[in-house]
Amino acid sequence: MTQVGEGHETTADEAGPVLTFGQPAAGEILAERYQLEQHVNNDSAGRQVWRGIDVVLRRPVAVVLRHPGGDSATEMLQAAVAASRVIHPNLVGVYDAIDEQQRAYVVREWVDGESLRDLVAAEGQLDPARAIAIAHSVADALTAVHATGMIHGNVHPGTTLIGDDGRVVLADARADAADSPEADVRAVGGLLYFALTGRWPHAEVGRSALPDASRDGSGTPTTPRQVRAGVPAYLDDLTMDLLDRRVAAPSAEALTAELGRLDAAAEDEEYEEVGPLRFVQAGSGPSEPVKSAPKILLGVGALVIIAAIGLVFGIRAINGSGKPDPSASTVVDANVGAQPSDAGTASEAPLGDPKKIPLTADMVRIVDPPPGERKDSGESRFVVDDDSDTAWKLSWYTTPNFGDRKDGMGVLIRLKEPRALSDVRVSLSAPGAVVDIRTGTKDPGDTSNGDKEILKSYTRLSDADSADTNTGDKQILNGFDPDKKYQYVLVFLSKLPRNEDTPGYQVNVNEVELYGY
C-alpha cells in the first residue's frame, strides 16, 4: 500500500552523509544534496519511492529511484523533465532528474497526506461533494498539462494525492506513445467512479490492482447510483458519459469548467438546482447541454418520424384527398445523404450491446517472436474451444519477462472481415499476468519473421503499463475505437506471474473471447 506522507524531518541526519553505491540506504546523500530518510514503498513500475531531505534548501522531498539508469530510465527522466515545465497548484512539483547510469532518480515535492486510493480504503466511499472537488482539481491540473501539448498518462487513485491541508495534487506523469488527452480525461471519470463506489473500471480506464467495477450481464459497469444511494443524477450521468467511449469526451478545459460549476453548487448545497450538464469550451458562452450519443440519436429519430408524418399529412391536405399525389415524394429516408462507411470505419448508427463473436481454431494462432522456438503453435485452438479444462499452457521461465529473452507471446485473432469491436476477455490460470491488445492490417505469415513483423507493426490499444497491474485471472481489455473496424487483433502477454507449481514463472491461457457489434 502506498503511504504518501508519514510526516517528515526538518533537518538532515546529524551523523552526516553515508555515500554508497548500487542499492540505496537510509542516510545516503544523492547528488551531494538529497539525503534519503525512509523507504516508503515500491511503485507499480518497480521503482523505489523514498522520503528525503534537500540538505541545501532544507525542505522535504520525495525521491523516485530505479535500477539501472541509462537507456532503461530514459522514459522516466524525460517524463520528469517535461512535468517540471508545468507549474500548477494541483500538480506535484518536480525538482530534479539525474541519471548516474547505474541508477537514475527523480526528485519531486513531498506531499504530507495520502493517496485517493488509501483514503477510500480507510474511509470508504466519499460523499458526492468531496468526489467532485477532487475530480475538479485533477481536471484543472490536466488542463494545464494539455495546454503545453503534453499528456499525463498516469491518472489513477494511486497518483492522486490529498494533502493534510486539503490540497489535491496529481503526481508521477508517465505518458507514452499509446496515451492521449482523451485517455487522461476519461480517467477523471474513473476517479469519480472510484471515489463514489470504491471500484476502478478496468476496461474503460486501465487495468489495476484495485477491484474492478461491478458489471451487468453484458459487461457494462453498474452506475454509481446503482451501487449506493445518494449520488445525484447529474453526477451519475457525468461519470458514466466520461467512461463511455461512444460518447465524445470533452477537453480537459471543458471538463474543468463543468466540474467547477458542480463544485460551486455542492458548496452551496444546491444539488437539485444544478440542472443539465453543459460542457463549456474556452472562449464561448454556455452551450446546449451535452447529451449522450444514445439520447441524441433517439431525439433525432423522433424528429425524423414527426417530419415524415407532417410531410405526408401536408401533401394530403394540398391534394384534397386521402391519398398522396403519386408525383410527390412522400417517403422520408432517415439516411438520405448518408454515405456507406469506409472499410475501416464503423457505422454511425447506435451500436447496441456488444455480442460475443464466435471464434474457431482456424481463426487463431500463436505468435512467438524471435528468439522464440515456436513450440506452442498447435495450442491456440484450446483458447477458443469454450472448454475451461483445456488451455494454451506456456512454458515456464526464470523471470517474469520470459526469461529476459523475448518481449512476450500472444494469440493472433484473424476475423473473416473487419468488424466494430468492444473488448477482449481473457481467462487465465493464475492472477498477475500483464496482457494487452494490439491491432494491425494483415497477418504477414505464420513464421518467425512473420511474428517479428507483427510485433513491429501492430499498434497497442490497451495499456500494459498502467498505474497498477491487474492481478485478476479474468481480464477485460478495451481500447477499440467505436468508429473503426478491425480484422486482426493480437492478445499479447508481456509478463508472467510466479507459478507455485513450477520453479519459475508461467501461466495457462484458458479462454480468449472477443466481443463486438
Coordinates of C-alpha atoms in Angstrom, one line a residue:
M1 CA 0.0 0.0 0.0
T2 CA 1.3 3.4 -0.9
Q3 CA 1.5 5.7 2.1
V4 CA 2.2 9.2 0.9
G5 CA 3.2 11.4 3.7
E6 CA 4.0 10.0 7.1
G7 CA 5.4 13.2 8.4
H8 CA 9.0 14.4 7.6
E9 CA 12.1 15.5 9.4
T10 CA 13.0 19.2 9.0
T11 CA 16.8 18.7 9.2
A12 CA 19.2 16.3 7.7
D13 CA 20.8 13.5 9.6
E14 CA 23.3 15.0 12.0
A15 CA 25.6 12.0 11.6
G16 CA 26.4 13.2 8.1
P17 CA 26.1 11.6 4.7
V18 CA 26.7 7.9 4.0
L19 CA 28.0 7.5 0.5
T20 CA 27.2 4.2 -1.1
F21 CA 26.7 2.7 -4.5
G22 CA 24.0 0.4 -6.0
Q23 CA 21.1 -0.2 -3.7
P24 CA 20.3 3.0 -1.7
A25 CA 20.3 3.1 2.1
A26 CA 18.8 5.4 4.7
G27 CA 21.1 8.3 5.4
E28 CA 22.7 8.2 1.9
I29 CA 23.2 11.5 0.1
L30 CA 22.4 11.6 -3.6
A31 CA 24.0 14.1 -5.9
E32 CA 25.6 15.7 -2.8
R33 CA 22.2 17.2 -2.0
Y34 CA 19.3 14.8 -1.4
Q35 CA 19.5 12.7 1.8
L36 CA 17.4 9.6 1.9
E37 CA 15.4 9.3 5.1
Q38 CA 12.9 6.4 4.7
H39 CA 12.0 3.9 2.1
V40 CA 8.2 4.4 1.6
N41 CA 7.3 1.8 -1.0
N42 CA 7.9 0.5 -4.5
D43 CA 5.6 1.9 -7.1
S44 CA 3.9 -0.1 -9.8
A45 CA 6.8 0.1 -12.2
G46 CA 9.2 -1.4 -9.6
R47 CA 10.8 2.0 -8.7
Q48 CA 11.6 2.7 -5.1
V49 CA 10.0 5.7 -3.5
W50 CA 11.9 7.4 -0.6
R51 CA 11.1 10.3 1.7
G52 CA 14.2 12.5 1.8
I53 CA 15.6 15.9 2.7
D54 CA 17.1 18.5 0.3
V55 CA 20.1 19.4 2.5
V56 CA 20.7 22.7 0.6
L57 CA 17.2 24.2 0.8
R58 CA 16.2 22.2 4.0
R59 CA 12.9 21.0 2.6
P60 CA 11.3 17.5 2.4
V61 CA 11.4 15.8 -1.0
A62 CA 10.2 12.5 -2.5
V63 CA 12.9 10.6 -4.4
V64 CA 11.7 8.1 -7.1
L65 CA 14.7 5.8 -7.8
R66 CA 15.2 3.0 -10.2
H67 CA 18.0 0.5 -11.1
P68 CA 19.6 0.6 -13.6
G69 CA 19.8 4.1 -15.2
G70 CA 20.9 4.7 -18.7
D71 CA 18.7 3.8 -21.6
S72 CA 16.2 1.9 -19.5
A73 CA 15.5 5.1 -17.5
T74 CA 15.1 7.4 -20.4
E75 CA 11.3 7.5 -20.4
M76 CA 11.1 8.2 -16.7
L77 CA 13.6 11.0 -16.9
Q78 CA 12.0 12.6 -20.0
A79 CA 8.6 12.5 -18.3
A80 CA 10.1 14.2 -15.3
V81 CA 11.8 16.9 -17.3
A82 CA 8.5 17.6 -19.2
A83 CA 6.5 17.7 -16.0
S84 CA 8.9 20.2 -14.4
R85 CA 7.9 22.7 -17.1
V86 CA 4.3 22.8 -15.9
I87 CA 3.8 24.8 -12.7
H88 CA 0.3 24.4 -11.2
P89 CA -1.0 24.2 -7.6
N90 CA -2.7 20.8 -8.4
L91 CA 0.5 19.2 -9.8
V92 CA 3.3 17.8 -7.8
G93 CA 6.4 19.9 -8.3
V94 CA 9.4 18.2 -10.0
Y95 CA 12.7 19.5 -8.8
D96 CA 15.4 17.3 -10.3
A97 CA 16.1 14.4 -12.6
I98 CA 19.5 12.6 -12.5
D99 CA 21.0 9.7 -14.4
E100 CA 24.0 8.0 -12.9
Q101 CA 23.9 5.1 -15.4
Q102 CA 24.0 2.5 -12.6
R103 CA 20.8 4.1 -11.3
A104 CA 18.6 7.1 -12.0
Y105 CA 16.2 9.1 -9.9
V106 CA 13.7 11.9 -9.9
V107 CA 13.3 14.3 -7.0
R108 CA 9.9 15.8 -6.5
E109 CA 7.8 17.6 -4.0
W110 CA 6.9 15.7 -0.8
V111 CA 3.2 15.8 0.0
D112 CA 2.1 15.2 3.6
G113 CA -1.2 13.3 3.2
E114 CA -2.4 10.2 1.4
S115 CA -3.4 8.9 -2.0
L116 CA -7.1 8.8 -3.0
R117 CA -6.6 5.0 -3.1
D118 CA -5.7 4.9 0.6
L119 CA -8.3 7.5 1.6
V120 CA -11.1 5.4 0.1
A121 CA -9.6 2.2 1.7
A122 CA -9.6 3.9 5.1
E123 CA -12.8 5.9 5.0
G124 CA -14.9 4.1 2.4
Q125 CA -16.9 5.7 -0.4
L126 CA -16.7 9.5 -0.5
D127 CA -19.6 11.9 -0.4
P128 CA -20.5 13.4 -3.8
A129 CA -19.3 16.9 -2.9
R130 CA -15.8 15.6 -2.0
A131 CA -15.6 13.4 -5.1
I132 CA -16.5 16.4 -7.2
A133 CA -13.9 18.6 -5.5
I134 CA -11.1 16.1 -6.1
A135 CA -12.1 15.5 -9.7
H136 CA -12.3 19.3 -10.3
S137 CA -8.7 19.7 -9.0
V138 CA -7.4 16.9 -11.2
A139 CA -9.1 18.2 -14.3
D140 CA -7.7 21.6 -13.7
A141 CA -4.2 20.1 -13.4
L142 CA -4.8 18.2 -16.7
T143 CA -5.9 21.5 -18.4
A144 CA -2.5 23.0 -17.6
V145 CA -0.7 19.9 -18.8
H146 CA -2.6 19.6 -22.1
A147 CA -2.2 23.4 -22.7
T148 CA 1.5 22.7 -23.2
G149 CA 0.9 19.9 -25.7
M150 CA 1.8 17.2 -23.1
I151 CA -0.1 14.2 -21.7
H152 CA 0.0 12.9 -18.2
G153 CA -0.8 9.3 -18.9
N154 CA -1.0 8.1 -15.3
V155 CA -4.2 9.5 -13.8
H156 CA -5.1 7.0 -11.1
P157 CA -6.2 6.8 -7.4
G158 CA -2.6 6.0 -6.5
T159 CA -1.2 9.1 -8.2
T160 CA -4.0 11.4 -6.9
L161 CA -2.7 12.8 -3.6
I162 CA -4.8 14.6 -1.0
G163 CA -2.7 16.6 1.4
D164 CA -3.3 17.1 5.0
D165 CA -4.1 20.7 4.2
G166 CA -6.8 19.7 1.7
R167 CA -4.8 20.4 -1.4
V168 CA -5.3 17.8 -4.2
V169 CA -2.3 17.1 -6.4
L170 CA -1.6 14.8 -9.3
A171 CA 1.8 13.1 -9.3
D172 CA 4.1 10.9 -11.4
A173 CA 3.3 11.7 -15.1
R174 CA 4.3 8.7 -17.2
A175 CA 2.9 9.2 -20.7
D176 CA 4.0 7.1 -23.7
A177 CA 3.0 6.9 -27.3
A178 CA -0.2 5.0 -26.5
D179 CA -1.6 7.7 -24.3
S180 CA -3.8 10.6 -25.3
P181 CA -5.5 13.7 -23.9
E182 CA -8.8 11.8 -24.2
A183 CA -7.5 8.9 -22.0
D184 CA -6.5 11.5 -19.4
V185 CA -10.0 13.0 -19.4
R186 CA -11.7 9.6 -19.3
A187 CA -9.5 8.7 -16.3
V188 CA -11.1 11.6 -14.4
G189 CA -14.4 9.7 -14.9
G190 CA -12.6 6.7 -13.4
L191 CA -11.6 8.8 -10.4
L192 CA -15.2 9.9 -9.9
Y193 CA -16.4 6.3 -10.2
F194 CA -13.7 5.1 -7.7
A195 CA -14.5 7.8 -5.2
L196 CA -18.2 7.1 -5.3
T197 CA -18.1 3.3 -5.4
G198 CA -14.7 2.2 -4.2
R199 CA -14.1 0.4 -7.5
W200 CA -12.0 1.2 -10.6
P201 CA -13.4 0.4 -14.0
H202 CA -10.6 -1.6 -15.6
A203 CA -11.9 -2.0 -19.2
E204 CA -12.8 1.7 -19.5
V205 CA -9.7 3.4 -18.0
G206 CA -7.0 0.9 -17.5
R207 CA -6.2 -2.3 -15.5
S208 CA -5.3 -2.0 -11.9
A209 CA -4.9 -4.0 -8.7
L210 CA -8.0 -2.1 -7.4
P211 CA -11.2 -4.1 -7.6
D212 CA -13.0 -3.8 -11.0
A213 CA -16.4 -2.2 -11.4
S214 CA -19.4 -4.3 -10.8
R215 CA -20.9 -5.2 -14.2
D216 CA -24.2 -6.4 -15.6
G217 CA -24.6 -9.4 -17.9
S218 CA -23.3 -7.5 -20.9
G219 CA -20.1 -6.4 -19.1
T220 CA -21.3 -2.8 -18.7
P221 CA -20.3 -1.2 -15.4
T222 CA -23.2 -0.6 -13.0
T223 CA -23.7 3.1 -12.3
P224 CA -22.7 4.8 -9.0
R225 CA -26.4 5.3 -8.3
Q226 CA -27.0 1.5 -8.6
V227 CA -24.1 0.8 -6.3
R228 CA -25.1 3.2 -3.5
A229 CA -27.8 5.7 -2.6
G230 CA -27.4 9.5 -2.5
V231 CA -25.5 10.0 -5.8
P232 CA -27.1 12.9 -7.7
A233 CA -28.4 12.0 -11.1
Y234 CA -26.3 14.7 -12.9
L235 CA -23.1 13.3 -11.3
D236 CA -24.1 9.8 -12.2
D237 CA -24.6 10.9 -15.8
L238 CA -21.3 12.8 -16.0
T239 CA -19.3 9.9 -14.6
M240 CA -20.8 7.3 -16.9
D241 CA -20.6 9.5 -20.0
L242 CA -16.8 10.0 -19.3
L243 CA -16.4 6.2 -19.2
D244 CA -18.5 5.6 -22.3
R245 CA -16.3 5.6 -25.4
R246 CA -19.4 6.0 -27.6
V247 CA -19.8 9.5 -26.1
A248 CA -17.4 12.1 -27.2
A249 CA -15.0 13.1 -24.4
P250 CA -14.8 16.8 -23.6
S251 CA -11.5 18.7 -23.5
A252 CA -9.9 18.9 -20.1
E253 CA -10.7 22.6 -20.0
A254 CA -14.4 22.0 -20.7
L255 CA -14.5 19.3 -18.1
T256 CA -12.8 21.6 -15.6
A257 CA -15.5 24.3 -16.3
E258 CA -18.3 21.8 -15.7
L259 CA -16.8 20.3 -12.6
G260 CA -16.2 23.9 -11.3
R261 CA -19.9 24.6 -11.7
L262 CA -20.8 21.4 -9.9
D263 CA -18.2 22.1 -7.2
A264 CA -19.7 25.5 -6.5
A265 CA -23.2 24.0 -6.4
A266 CA -22.0 21.4 -3.9
E267 CA -20.6 24.1 -1.6
D268 CA -23.9 25.9 -1.6
E269 CA -25.8 22.5 -1.2
E270 CA -27.9 23.3 -4.2
Y271 CA -27.7 19.8 -5.8
E272 CA -31.2 19.8 -7.2
E273 CA -30.8 23.2 -8.9
V274 CA -27.7 22.4 -10.9
G275 CA -29.7 21.4 -14.0
P276 CA -28.5 19.5 -17.0
L277 CA -24.8 19.1 -17.8
R278 CA -23.1 21.5 -20.1
F279 CA -19.5 21.4 -21.3
V280 CA -18.3 25.0 -21.9
Q281 CA -15.4 25.3 -24.4
A282 CA -12.9 28.1 -24.0
G283 CA -13.9 31.4 -25.4
S284 CA -17.6 30.6 -25.7
G285 CA -20.6 31.1 -23.6
P286 CA -22.7 28.3 -22.1
S287 CA -23.6 25.8 -24.8
E288 CA -26.6 23.5 -25.0
P289 CA -26.5 20.6 -22.6
V290 CA -24.3 17.7 -23.8
K291 CA -26.3 14.6 -24.1
S292 CA -25.1 11.0 -24.5
A293 CA -25.0 9.6 -28.0
P294 CA -28.0 7.2 -27.5
K295 CA -30.2 10.1 -26.3
I296 CA -29.2 12.3 -29.2
L297 CA -29.9 9.5 -31.7
L298 CA -33.2 8.9 -30.1
G299 CA -34.1 12.5 -30.3
V300 CA -33.1 12.8 -34.0
G301 CA -35.1 9.7 -34.8
A302 CA -38.2 11.1 -33.2
L303 CA -37.8 14.4 -35.2
V304 CA -37.4 12.4 -38.4
I305 CA -40.6 10.5 -37.7
I306 CA -42.5 13.7 -36.9
A307 CA -41.2 15.3 -40.0
A308 CA -42.3 12.3 -42.1
I309 CA -45.8 12.4 -40.6
G310 CA -46.0 16.1 -41.2
L311 CA -45.0 15.8 -44.8
V312 CA -47.5 13.1 -45.5
F313 CA -50.4 14.9 -44.0
G314 CA -49.3 18.2 -45.6
I315 CA -49.3 16.6 -49.1
R316 CA -52.7 15.0 -48.4
A317 CA -54.1 18.4 -47.4
I318 CA -52.8 20.0 -50.5
N319 CA -54.1 17.3 -52.8
G320 CA -57.5 17.4 -51.1
S321 CA -57.8 13.6 -50.9
G322 CA -56.9 10.7 -48.6
K323 CA -54.2 9.6 -51.0
P324 CA -50.9 11.3 -51.6
D325 CA -50.1 12.6 -55.0
P326 CA -48.2 9.9 -56.9
S327 CA -45.9 12.5 -58.4
A328 CA -44.9 13.8 -55.0
S329 CA -42.2 12.3 -52.8
T330 CA -43.9 11.0 -49.7
V331 CA -41.1 8.8 -48.3
V332 CA -38.7 10.4 -45.9
D333 CA -35.5 8.3 -45.5
A334 CA -33.6 8.9 -42.3
N335 CA -30.4 8.1 -44.1
V336 CA -30.8 10.5 -47.0
G337 CA -27.3 11.8 -47.9
A338 CA -25.5 9.2 -45.8
Q339 CA -22.5 7.6 -47.4
P340 CA -21.6 3.9 -46.9
S341 CA -19.0 3.5 -44.2
D342 CA -15.3 3.0 -45.2
A343 CA -13.8 -0.4 -44.9
G344 CA -12.1 0.6 -41.7
T345 CA -14.9 2.7 -40.2
A346 CA -17.9 1.6 -38.2
S347 CA -21.5 2.8 -38.9
E348 CA -22.6 5.9 -37.0
A349 CA -25.8 4.1 -36.0
P350 CA -26.2 3.0 -32.4
L351 CA -24.0 0.0 -31.7
G352 CA -26.2 -1.6 -29.1
D353 CA -24.9 -4.1 -26.6
P354 CA -21.7 -6.0 -27.6
K355 CA -22.1 -9.6 -28.5
K356 CA -19.6 -12.5 -28.3
I357 CA -18.1 -13.2 -31.7
P358 CA -17.7 -16.9 -32.4
L359 CA -14.1 -17.9 -32.9
T360 CA -12.9 -21.1 -34.4
A361 CA -9.5 -22.8 -34.4
D362 CA -8.7 -21.7 -38.0
M363 CA -9.2 -18.0 -36.9
V364 CA -6.4 -18.0 -34.2
R365 CA -2.7 -18.8 -34.0
I366 CA 0.2 -18.4 -31.5
V367 CA 2.6 -15.5 -32.0
D368 CA 6.1 -16.3 -30.7
P369 CA 8.6 -13.7 -32.0
P370 CA 12.3 -14.4 -32.1
P371 CA 14.1 -15.8 -30.3
G372 CA 11.1 -17.9 -29.5
E373 CA 11.2 -21.6 -30.6
R374 CA 7.6 -21.6 -31.8
K375 CA 6.8 -24.9 -29.9
D376 CA 3.3 -23.8 -28.9
S377 CA 1.8 -23.4 -32.4
G378 CA -0.7 -26.2 -32.0
E379 CA -2.2 -25.0 -28.7
S380 CA -4.1 -21.9 -30.0
R381 CA -7.3 -24.0 -30.6
F382 CA -7.6 -24.5 -26.8
V383 CA -8.3 -20.8 -26.1
V384 CA -11.4 -20.7 -28.4
D385 CA -13.0 -24.2 -27.6
D386 CA -15.3 -22.9 -24.8
D387 CA -13.8 -25.6 -22.5
S388 CA -12.2 -24.2 -19.3
D389 CA -10.5 -27.5 -18.8
T390 CA -8.3 -27.1 -21.8
A391 CA -5.7 -24.3 -22.2
W392 CA -2.7 -23.0 -24.0
K393 CA 0.0 -24.0 -21.5
L394 CA 3.0 -21.7 -21.7
S395 CA 6.5 -22.9 -20.8
W396 CA 8.0 -21.7 -17.6
Y397 CA 10.7 -19.1 -17.4
T398 CA 13.2 -18.0 -14.9
T399 CA 12.0 -14.3 -14.8
P400 CA 8.5 -12.7 -15.3
N401 CA 9.5 -11.2 -18.6
F402 CA 10.0 -14.5 -20.4
G403 CA 13.5 -15.1 -19.0
D404 CA 14.7 -11.8 -20.4
R405 CA 14.8 -13.5 -23.8
K406 CA 11.9 -12.0 -25.7
D407 CA 9.2 -9.4 -25.5
G408 CA 6.4 -11.9 -24.9
M409 CA 3.9 -14.2 -26.7
G410 CA 0.4 -13.9 -27.8
V411 CA -2.7 -15.1 -29.7
L412 CA -3.5 -13.6 -33.1
I413 CA -7.2 -13.4 -33.9
R414 CA -7.9 -13.2 -37.7
L415 CA -11.5 -12.3 -38.4
K416 CA -13.1 -13.1 -41.7
E417 CA -14.0 -9.5 -42.3
P418 CA -13.5 -6.2 -40.5
R419 CA -15.9 -5.6 -37.6
A420 CA -16.6 -3.0 -34.9
L421 CA -15.2 -4.4 -31.6
S422 CA -15.9 -3.7 -28.0
D423 CA -13.4 -5.7 -25.8
V424 CA -11.4 -8.8 -25.4
R425 CA -11.9 -11.0 -22.3
V426 CA -9.1 -13.3 -21.2
S427 CA -9.3 -16.1 -18.7
L428 CA -6.0 -17.2 -17.1
S429 CA -5.0 -20.0 -14.7
A430 CA -3.5 -17.5 -12.2
P431 CA -3.5 -13.8 -11.5
G432 CA -0.6 -11.4 -12.1
A433 CA 0.0 -11.7 -15.9
V434 CA 0.3 -8.5 -17.9
V435 CA -1.8 -8.6 -21.1
D436 CA -2.5 -6.0 -23.7
I437 CA -4.3 -5.9 -27.1
R438 CA -2.7 -4.8 -30.4
T439 CA -4.2 -4.4 -33.9
G440 CA -2.8 -4.4 -37.4
T441 CA -3.8 -4.6 -41.0
K442 CA -2.5 -8.1 -42.0
D443 CA -1.0 -11.4 -40.9
P444 CA 2.5 -11.4 -42.5
G445 CA 2.7 -15.2 -42.1
D446 CA 2.9 -18.0 -39.5
T447 CA 6.7 -17.9 -39.4
S448 CA 9.3 -16.5 -37.1
N449 CA 9.8 -13.5 -39.4
G450 CA 6.1 -13.0 -39.7
D451 CA 5.8 -12.9 -35.9
K452 CA 8.6 -10.4 -35.7
E453 CA 6.9 -8.2 -38.2
I454 CA 3.6 -8.4 -36.2
L455 CA 5.4 -7.2 -33.1
K456 CA 7.0 -4.4 -35.0
S457 CA 4.0 -3.1 -37.0
Y458 CA 0.9 -3.7 -34.7
T459 CA -0.4 -0.8 -32.6
R460 CA -1.1 -1.4 -29.0
L461 CA -4.5 -0.2 -27.8
S462 CA -4.7 -1.2 -24.1
D463 CA -2.0 -0.1 -21.7
A464 CA 0.1 -2.8 -20.1
D465 CA 2.0 -0.2 -18.1
S466 CA -0.9 1.4 -16.3
A467 CA -0.7 2.7 -12.7
D468 CA -1.1 -0.9 -11.4
T469 CA -1.0 -4.3 -12.9
N470 CA -4.4 -6.1 -13.0
T471 CA -3.9 -9.0 -10.6
G472 CA -7.1 -10.8 -11.6
D473 CA -7.2 -14.1 -13.5
K474 CA -10.0 -12.7 -15.7
Q475 CA -9.1 -9.6 -17.6
I476 CA -11.2 -7.3 -19.8
L477 CA -9.1 -5.4 -22.3
N478 CA -10.5 -2.4 -24.0
G479 CA -9.3 0.4 -26.3
F480 CA -11.1 -0.2 -29.6
D481 CA -12.3 2.9 -31.4
P482 CA -16.1 2.6 -31.8
D483 CA -15.8 4.5 -35.2
K484 CA -13.4 1.9 -36.7
K485 CA -13.5 -1.7 -37.8
Y486 CA -10.8 -4.3 -37.0
Q487 CA -9.9 -7.6 -38.6
Y488 CA -6.6 -8.6 -36.9
V489 CA -6.3 -8.5 -33.1
L490 CA -3.3 -9.6 -31.1
V491 CA -3.8 -10.6 -27.5
F492 CA -0.2 -10.3 -26.1
L493 CA 1.3 -11.4 -22.8
S494 CA 4.4 -9.4 -21.8
K495 CA 4.8 -10.5 -18.2
L496 CA 4.2 -13.8 -16.4
P497 CA 3.1 -14.5 -12.8
R498 CA 5.0 -16.7 -10.4
N499 CA 3.7 -20.2 -10.6
E500 CA 3.9 -22.1 -7.3
D501 CA 3.7 -25.5 -9.1
T502 CA 6.8 -24.9 -11.3
P503 CA 10.2 -23.5 -10.4
G504 CA 9.7 -20.1 -12.1
Y505 CA 7.1 -18.0 -13.9
Q506 CA 4.3 -19.5 -16.0
V507 CA 0.6 -19.2 -16.8
N508 CA -2.1 -21.0 -18.8
V509 CA -4.5 -19.1 -21.1
N510 CA -7.8 -20.9 -20.7
E511 CA -10.1 -18.8 -22.9
V512 CA -9.9 -15.8 -25.2
E513 CA -13.3 -14.2 -26.0
L514 CA -13.8 -11.3 -28.5
Y515 CA -16.9 -9.1 -28.2
G516 CA -18.2 -6.7 -30.9
Y517 CA -21.2 -5.4 -32.7

